[in-house]
Coordinates of C-alpha atoms and ligand atoms in Angstrom, one line a residue:
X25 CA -5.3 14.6 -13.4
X26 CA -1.5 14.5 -12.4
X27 CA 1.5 15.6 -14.5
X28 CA 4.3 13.9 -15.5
X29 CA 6.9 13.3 -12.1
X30 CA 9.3 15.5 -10.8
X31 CA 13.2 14.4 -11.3
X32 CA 14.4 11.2 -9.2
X33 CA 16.2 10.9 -7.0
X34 CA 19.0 8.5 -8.8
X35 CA 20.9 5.9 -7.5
X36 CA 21.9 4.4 -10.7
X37 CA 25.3 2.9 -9.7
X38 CA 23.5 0.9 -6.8
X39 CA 21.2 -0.4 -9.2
X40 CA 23.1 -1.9 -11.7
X41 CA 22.4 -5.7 -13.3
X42 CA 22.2 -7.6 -15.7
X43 CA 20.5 -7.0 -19.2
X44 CA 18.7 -9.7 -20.8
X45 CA 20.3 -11.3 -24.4
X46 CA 18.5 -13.3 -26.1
X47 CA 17.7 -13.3 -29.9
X48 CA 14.4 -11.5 -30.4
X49 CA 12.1 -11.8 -33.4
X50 CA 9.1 -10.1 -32.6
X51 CA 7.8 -6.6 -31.2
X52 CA 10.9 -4.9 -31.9
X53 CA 9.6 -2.0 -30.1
X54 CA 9.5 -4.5 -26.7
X55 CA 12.0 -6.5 -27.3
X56 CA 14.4 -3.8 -27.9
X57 CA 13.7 -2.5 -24.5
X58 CA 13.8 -5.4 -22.7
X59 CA 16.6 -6.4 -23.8
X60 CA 18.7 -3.5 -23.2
X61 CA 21.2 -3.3 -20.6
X62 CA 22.8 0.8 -21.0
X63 CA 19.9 3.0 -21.0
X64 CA 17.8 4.2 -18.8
X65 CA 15.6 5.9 -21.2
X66 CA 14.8 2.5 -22.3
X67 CA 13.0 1.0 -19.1
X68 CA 9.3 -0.9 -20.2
X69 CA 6.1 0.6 -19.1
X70 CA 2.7 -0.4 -19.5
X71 CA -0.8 1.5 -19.5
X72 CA -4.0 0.4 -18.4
X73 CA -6.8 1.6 -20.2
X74 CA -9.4 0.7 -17.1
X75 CA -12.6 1.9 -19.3
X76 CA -11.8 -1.4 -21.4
X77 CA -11.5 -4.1 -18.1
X78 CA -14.3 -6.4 -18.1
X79 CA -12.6 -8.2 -15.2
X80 CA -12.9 -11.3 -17.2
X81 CA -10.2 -12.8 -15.4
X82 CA -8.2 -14.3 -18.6
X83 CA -4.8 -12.2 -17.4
X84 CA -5.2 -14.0 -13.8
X85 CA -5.7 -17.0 -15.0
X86 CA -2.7 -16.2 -17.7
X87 CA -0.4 -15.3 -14.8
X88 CA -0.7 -18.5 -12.9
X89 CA -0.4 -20.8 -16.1
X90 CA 2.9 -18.6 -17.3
X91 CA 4.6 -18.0 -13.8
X92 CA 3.3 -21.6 -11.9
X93 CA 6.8 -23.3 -12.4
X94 CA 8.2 -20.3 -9.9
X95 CA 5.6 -20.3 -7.1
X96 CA 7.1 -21.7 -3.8
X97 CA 6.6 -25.7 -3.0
X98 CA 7.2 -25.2 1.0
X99 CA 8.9 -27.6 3.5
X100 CA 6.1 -28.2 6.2
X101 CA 6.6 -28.4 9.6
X102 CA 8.2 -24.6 9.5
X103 CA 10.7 -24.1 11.4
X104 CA 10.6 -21.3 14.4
X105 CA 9.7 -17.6 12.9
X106 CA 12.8 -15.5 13.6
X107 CA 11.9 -13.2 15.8
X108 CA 8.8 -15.1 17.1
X109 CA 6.7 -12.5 17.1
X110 CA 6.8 -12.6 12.8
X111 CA 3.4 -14.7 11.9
X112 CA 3.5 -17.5 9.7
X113 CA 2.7 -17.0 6.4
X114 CA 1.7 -20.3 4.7
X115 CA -0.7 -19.7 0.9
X116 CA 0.3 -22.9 0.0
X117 CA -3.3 -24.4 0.7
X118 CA -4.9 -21.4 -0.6
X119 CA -3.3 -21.7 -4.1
X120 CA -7.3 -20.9 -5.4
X121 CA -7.2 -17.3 -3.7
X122 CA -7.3 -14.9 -6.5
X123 CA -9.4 -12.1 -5.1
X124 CA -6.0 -10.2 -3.3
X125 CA -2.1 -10.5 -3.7
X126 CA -0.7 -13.5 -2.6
X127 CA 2.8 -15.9 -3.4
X128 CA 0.4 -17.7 -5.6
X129 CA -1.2 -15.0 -7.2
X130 CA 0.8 -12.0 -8.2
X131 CA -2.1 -10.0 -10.3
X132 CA -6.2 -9.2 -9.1
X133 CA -8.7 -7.5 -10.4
X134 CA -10.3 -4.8 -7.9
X135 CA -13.9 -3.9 -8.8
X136 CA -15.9 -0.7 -7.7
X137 CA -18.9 1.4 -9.0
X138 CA -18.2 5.2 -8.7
X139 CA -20.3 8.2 -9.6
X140 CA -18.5 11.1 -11.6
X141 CA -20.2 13.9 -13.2
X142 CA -24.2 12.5 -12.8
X143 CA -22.7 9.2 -14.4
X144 CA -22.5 5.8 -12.6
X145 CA -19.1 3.9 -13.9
X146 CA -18.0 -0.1 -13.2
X147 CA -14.4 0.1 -12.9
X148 CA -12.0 -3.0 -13.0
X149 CA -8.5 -2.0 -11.7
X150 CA -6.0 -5.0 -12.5
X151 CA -3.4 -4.7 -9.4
X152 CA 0.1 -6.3 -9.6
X153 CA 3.6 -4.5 -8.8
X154 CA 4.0 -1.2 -10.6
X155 CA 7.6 -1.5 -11.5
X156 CA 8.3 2.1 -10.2
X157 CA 11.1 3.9 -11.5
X158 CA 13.4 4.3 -8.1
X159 CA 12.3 0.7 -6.2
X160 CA 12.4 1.2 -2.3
X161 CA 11.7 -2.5 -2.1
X162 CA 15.0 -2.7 -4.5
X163 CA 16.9 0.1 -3.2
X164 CA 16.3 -1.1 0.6
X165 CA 16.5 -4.8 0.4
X166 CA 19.1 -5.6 2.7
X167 CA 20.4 -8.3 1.0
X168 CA 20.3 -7.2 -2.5
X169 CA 17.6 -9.8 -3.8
X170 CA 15.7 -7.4 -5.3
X171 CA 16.5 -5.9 -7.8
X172 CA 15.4 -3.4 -10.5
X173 CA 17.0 -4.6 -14.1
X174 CA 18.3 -1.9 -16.7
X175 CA 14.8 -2.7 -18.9
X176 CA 13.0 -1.4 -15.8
X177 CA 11.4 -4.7 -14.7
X178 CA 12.1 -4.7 -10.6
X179 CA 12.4 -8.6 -9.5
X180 CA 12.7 -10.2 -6.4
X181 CA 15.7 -13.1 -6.7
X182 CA 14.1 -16.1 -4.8
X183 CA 17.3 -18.3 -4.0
X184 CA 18.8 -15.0 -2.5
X185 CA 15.5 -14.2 -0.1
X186 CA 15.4 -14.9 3.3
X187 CA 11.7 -13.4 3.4
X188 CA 12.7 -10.7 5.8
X189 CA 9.7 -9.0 4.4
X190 CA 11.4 -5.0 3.9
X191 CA 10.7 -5.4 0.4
X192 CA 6.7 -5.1 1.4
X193 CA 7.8 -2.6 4.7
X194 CA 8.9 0.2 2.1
X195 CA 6.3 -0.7 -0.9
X196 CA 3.6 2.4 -0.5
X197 CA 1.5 -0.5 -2.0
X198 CA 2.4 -3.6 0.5
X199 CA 2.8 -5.9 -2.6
X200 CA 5.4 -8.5 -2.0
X201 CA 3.8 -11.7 -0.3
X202 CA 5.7 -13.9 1.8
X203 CA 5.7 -17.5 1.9
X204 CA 7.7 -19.6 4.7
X205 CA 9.5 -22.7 4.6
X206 CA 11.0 -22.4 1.4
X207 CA 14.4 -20.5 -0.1
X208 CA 17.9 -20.2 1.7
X209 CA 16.8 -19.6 4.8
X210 CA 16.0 -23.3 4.7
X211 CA 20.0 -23.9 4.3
X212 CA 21.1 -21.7 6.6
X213 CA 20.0 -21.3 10.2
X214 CA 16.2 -21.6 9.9
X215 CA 15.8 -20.7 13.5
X216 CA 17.9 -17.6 13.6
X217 CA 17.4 -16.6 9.9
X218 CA 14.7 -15.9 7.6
X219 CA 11.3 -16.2 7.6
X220 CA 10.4 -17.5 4.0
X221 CA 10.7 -15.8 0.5
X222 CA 8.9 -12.6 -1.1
X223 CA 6.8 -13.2 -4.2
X224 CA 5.5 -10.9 -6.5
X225 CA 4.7 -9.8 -10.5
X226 CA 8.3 -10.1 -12.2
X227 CA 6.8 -8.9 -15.6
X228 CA 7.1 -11.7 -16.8
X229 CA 10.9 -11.3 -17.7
X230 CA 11.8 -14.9 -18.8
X231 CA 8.8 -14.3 -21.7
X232 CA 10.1 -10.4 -22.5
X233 CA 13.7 -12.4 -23.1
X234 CA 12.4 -13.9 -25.8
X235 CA 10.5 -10.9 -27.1
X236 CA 6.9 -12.4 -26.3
X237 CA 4.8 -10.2 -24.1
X238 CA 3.5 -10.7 -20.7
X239 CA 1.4 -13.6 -20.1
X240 CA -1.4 -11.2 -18.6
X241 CA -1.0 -8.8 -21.5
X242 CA -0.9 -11.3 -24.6
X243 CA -4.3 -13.1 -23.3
X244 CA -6.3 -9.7 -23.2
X245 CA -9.5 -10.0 -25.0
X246 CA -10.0 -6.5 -24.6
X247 CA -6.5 -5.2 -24.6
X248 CA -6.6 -3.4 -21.6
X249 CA -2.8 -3.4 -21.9
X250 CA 0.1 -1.6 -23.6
X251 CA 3.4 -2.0 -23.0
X252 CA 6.5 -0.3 -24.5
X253 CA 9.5 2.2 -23.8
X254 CA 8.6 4.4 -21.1
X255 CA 8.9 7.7 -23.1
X256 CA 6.6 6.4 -25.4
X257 CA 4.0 4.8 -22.8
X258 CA 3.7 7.7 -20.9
X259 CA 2.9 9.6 -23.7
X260 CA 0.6 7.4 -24.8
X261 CA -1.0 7.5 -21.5
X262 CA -1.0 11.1 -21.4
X263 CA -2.4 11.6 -24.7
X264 CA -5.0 8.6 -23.9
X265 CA -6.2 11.0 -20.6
X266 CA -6.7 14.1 -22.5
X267 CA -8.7 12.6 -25.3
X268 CA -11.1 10.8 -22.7
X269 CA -11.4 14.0 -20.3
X270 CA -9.5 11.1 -17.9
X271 CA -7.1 10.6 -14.5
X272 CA -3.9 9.4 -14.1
X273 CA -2.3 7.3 -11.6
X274 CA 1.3 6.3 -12.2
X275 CA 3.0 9.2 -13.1
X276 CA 3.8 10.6 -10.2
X277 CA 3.4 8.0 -7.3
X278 CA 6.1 7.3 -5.8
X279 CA 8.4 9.7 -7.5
X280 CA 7.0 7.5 -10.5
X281 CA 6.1 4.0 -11.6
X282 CA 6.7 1.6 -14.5
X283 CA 2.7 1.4 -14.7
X284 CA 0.1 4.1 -16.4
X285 CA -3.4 3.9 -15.1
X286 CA -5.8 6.1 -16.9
X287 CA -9.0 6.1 -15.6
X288 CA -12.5 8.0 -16.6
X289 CA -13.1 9.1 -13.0
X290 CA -11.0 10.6 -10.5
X291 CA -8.3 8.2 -8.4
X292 CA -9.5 10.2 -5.2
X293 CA -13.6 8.1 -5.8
X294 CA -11.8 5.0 -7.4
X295 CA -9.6 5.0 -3.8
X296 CA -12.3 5.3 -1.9
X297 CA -14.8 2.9 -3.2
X298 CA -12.3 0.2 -3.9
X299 CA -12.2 -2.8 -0.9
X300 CA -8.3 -2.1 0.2
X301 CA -6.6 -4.1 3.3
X302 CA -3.9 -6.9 3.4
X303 CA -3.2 -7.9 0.2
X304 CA -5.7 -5.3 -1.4
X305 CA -3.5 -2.1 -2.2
X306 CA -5.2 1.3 -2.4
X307 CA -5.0 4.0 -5.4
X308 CA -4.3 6.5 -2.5
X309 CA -1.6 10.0 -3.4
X310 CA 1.7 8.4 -2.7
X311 CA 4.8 10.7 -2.1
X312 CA 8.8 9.7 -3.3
X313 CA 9.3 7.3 -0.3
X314 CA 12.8 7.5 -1.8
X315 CA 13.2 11.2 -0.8
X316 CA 12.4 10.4 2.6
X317 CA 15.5 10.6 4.8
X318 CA 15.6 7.6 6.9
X319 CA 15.1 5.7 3.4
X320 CA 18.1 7.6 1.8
X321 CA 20.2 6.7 4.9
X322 CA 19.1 2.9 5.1
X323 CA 19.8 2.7 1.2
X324 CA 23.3 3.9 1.7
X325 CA 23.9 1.5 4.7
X326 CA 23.0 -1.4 3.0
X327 CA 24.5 -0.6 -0.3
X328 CA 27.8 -2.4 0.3
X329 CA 26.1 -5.8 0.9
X330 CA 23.2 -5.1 -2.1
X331 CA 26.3 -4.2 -4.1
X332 CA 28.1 -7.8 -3.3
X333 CA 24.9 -9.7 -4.0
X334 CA 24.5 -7.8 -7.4
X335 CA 27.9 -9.7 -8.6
X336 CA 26.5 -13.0 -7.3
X337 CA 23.3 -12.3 -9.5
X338 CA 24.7 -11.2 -12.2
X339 CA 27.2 -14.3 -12.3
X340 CA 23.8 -16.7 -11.9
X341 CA 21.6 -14.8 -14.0
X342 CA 24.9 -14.8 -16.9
X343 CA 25.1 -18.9 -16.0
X344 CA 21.3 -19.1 -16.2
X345 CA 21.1 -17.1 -19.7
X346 CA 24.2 -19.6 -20.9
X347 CA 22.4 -22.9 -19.8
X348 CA 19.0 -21.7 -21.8
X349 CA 17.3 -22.0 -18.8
X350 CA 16.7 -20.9 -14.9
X351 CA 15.9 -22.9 -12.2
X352 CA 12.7 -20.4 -10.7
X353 CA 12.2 -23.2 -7.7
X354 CA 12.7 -22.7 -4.3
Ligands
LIG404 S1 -7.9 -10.1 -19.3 FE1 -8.2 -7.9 -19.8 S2 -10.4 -7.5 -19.6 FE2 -10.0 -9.5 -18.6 S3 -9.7 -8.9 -16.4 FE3 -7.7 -8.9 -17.4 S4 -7.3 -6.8 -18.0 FE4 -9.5 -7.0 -17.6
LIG405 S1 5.2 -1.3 -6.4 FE1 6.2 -2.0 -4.5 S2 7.0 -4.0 -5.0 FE2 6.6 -3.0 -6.9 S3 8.5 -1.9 -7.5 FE3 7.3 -0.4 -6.4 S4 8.0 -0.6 -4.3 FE4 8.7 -2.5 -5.4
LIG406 S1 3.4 -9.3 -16.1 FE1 3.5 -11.5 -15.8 S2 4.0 -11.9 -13.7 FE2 3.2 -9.7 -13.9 S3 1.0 -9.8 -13.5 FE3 1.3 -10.0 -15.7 S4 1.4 -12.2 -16.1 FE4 1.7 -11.9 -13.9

């Protein structure tokens, strides 16, 4: 089982935005972290009770219904791939695909049977973004469109992606997907610019505004899910692990997530008997990419240019919030 993570490494000033206002009625325990915009200690978390997945596929199904106003409607013919070695990466006639990550489907349900202890165990792992505490994908975008909000929710800004793809480079998970011919790219210089946009689970932040829960949470026949303030979550998880003789996976990845897994058998079996390739992430030991060096001194290069995209952001998401409404199309 793994312990609770080590201090991180804190770029706090680079990762300032907005906080969400809205008028809030229910969960007060949710809604009061979502909506807060000064402390840290106040970032969301969820934890996934895996015993209880049935991989029923209500929370996919859930995701596409609550988030299909901000999947991408692409301009075909593409233009020219910049450089022309990048592929091509068109989902739009594969809307259906539900069995990996994709700009059309932001959450999957991995299966696998594993033997622990003499017993055989069918485990459902439902994979999205894990909203880790210090983002590489956030802290190394090199335009500053994504982002990781004060409630802890880490979103990708589609009008301000050109689909360079960095965001999925640096994720130890590959989760970002990228669909060409759509976003700003389009408006610029398609041939010399951008490749697309970057899609991926935004935790439902329009529906945590309003103090409802996620789409994929709320639907849960079995409620797999439970989300919260960190503190509390990850105690919750922690407690949840010891009572069940259990694994954790989310504590310590990545110099730690947004996202609890606790599990009956170890990560180490679930890792290896999961299918993992392109789109399929892996439950594999992942160190603080953030404390890696090169990271550290990318992060600071691009911080000046992040920096003046987080006032633009901040200025659309403050017009967005005013007008009751934001535009999620590309
Ligand atoms: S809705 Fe709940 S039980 Fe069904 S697949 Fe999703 S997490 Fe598992
Ligand atoms: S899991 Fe990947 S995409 Fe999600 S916040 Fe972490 S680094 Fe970013
Ligand atoms: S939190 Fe929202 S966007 Fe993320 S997987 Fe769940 S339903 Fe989809």
């Amino acid at each position: 089982m793994t312990t609770p993570s080590s201090p991180l490494l804190s770029r706090r000033s680079f990762l300032k935005t907005l906080g969400v206002s809205a008028a809030v009625t229910a969960m007060p325990s949710v809604a009061a972290a979502a909506t807060d915009s000064t402390s840290s200690s106040q970032e969301l978390a969820t934890v996934l009770d895996l015993e209880k997945c049935i991989a029923c596929g209500a929370c996919v199904d859930a995701c596409h219904e609550a988030n299909a106003a901000k999947f991408p409607e692409p301009q075909k013919p593409f233009p020219t791939m910049y450089p022309p070695r990048v592929k091509v990466s068109d989902w739009s006639d594969k809307r259906d695909v539900n069995d990996r990550l994709t700009p059309y489907n932001w959450l999957f349900i991995q299966s696998a049977q594993v033997e622990h202890e003499g017993q055989s165990y069918d485990i459902n792992v439902p994979r999205r973004c894990l909203h880790c505490t210090n983002p590489p994908c956030a802290n190394l975008c090199p335009f500053g469109a994504a982002r990781k909000q004060e409630n802890g929710v880490v979103r990708i800004e589609t009008d301000l992606c050109l689909g360079g793809a960095k965001c999925k480079t640096v994720c130890p998970w590959d989760i970002p997907q990228r669909q060409t011919g759509v976003g700003l790219y389009l408006r610029l210089l398609p041939s010399f610019a951008g490749n697309g946009v970057m899609y991926k689970c935004d935790r439902c932040y329009d529906r945590l505004t309003k103090g409802e829960k996620p789409a994929c949470i709320e639907v849960c026949p079995q409620e797999v899910q439970t989300i919260g303030p960190r503190d509390e979550m990850l105690a919750l998880a922690q407690r949840m692990a010891k009572e069940k003789n259990g694994y954790l996976y989310g504590v310590e990845e990545n110099g730690g997530t947004n996202t609890f897994y606790v599990s009956p058998v170890p990560f180490e079996k679930l890792n290896a008997a999961i299918d993992k390739g392109p789109g399929k992430p892996s439950l594999s030991v992942v160190p603080n990419s953030m404390e890696n060096e090169e990271n550290i001194g990318y992060a600071v290069m691009v911080a000046p240019v992040a920096g003046m995209v987080a006032g633009l952001w901040k200025v659309k998401s403050f017009l967005s919030n005013q007008g009751g409404k934001e535009n999620h199309h590309d």
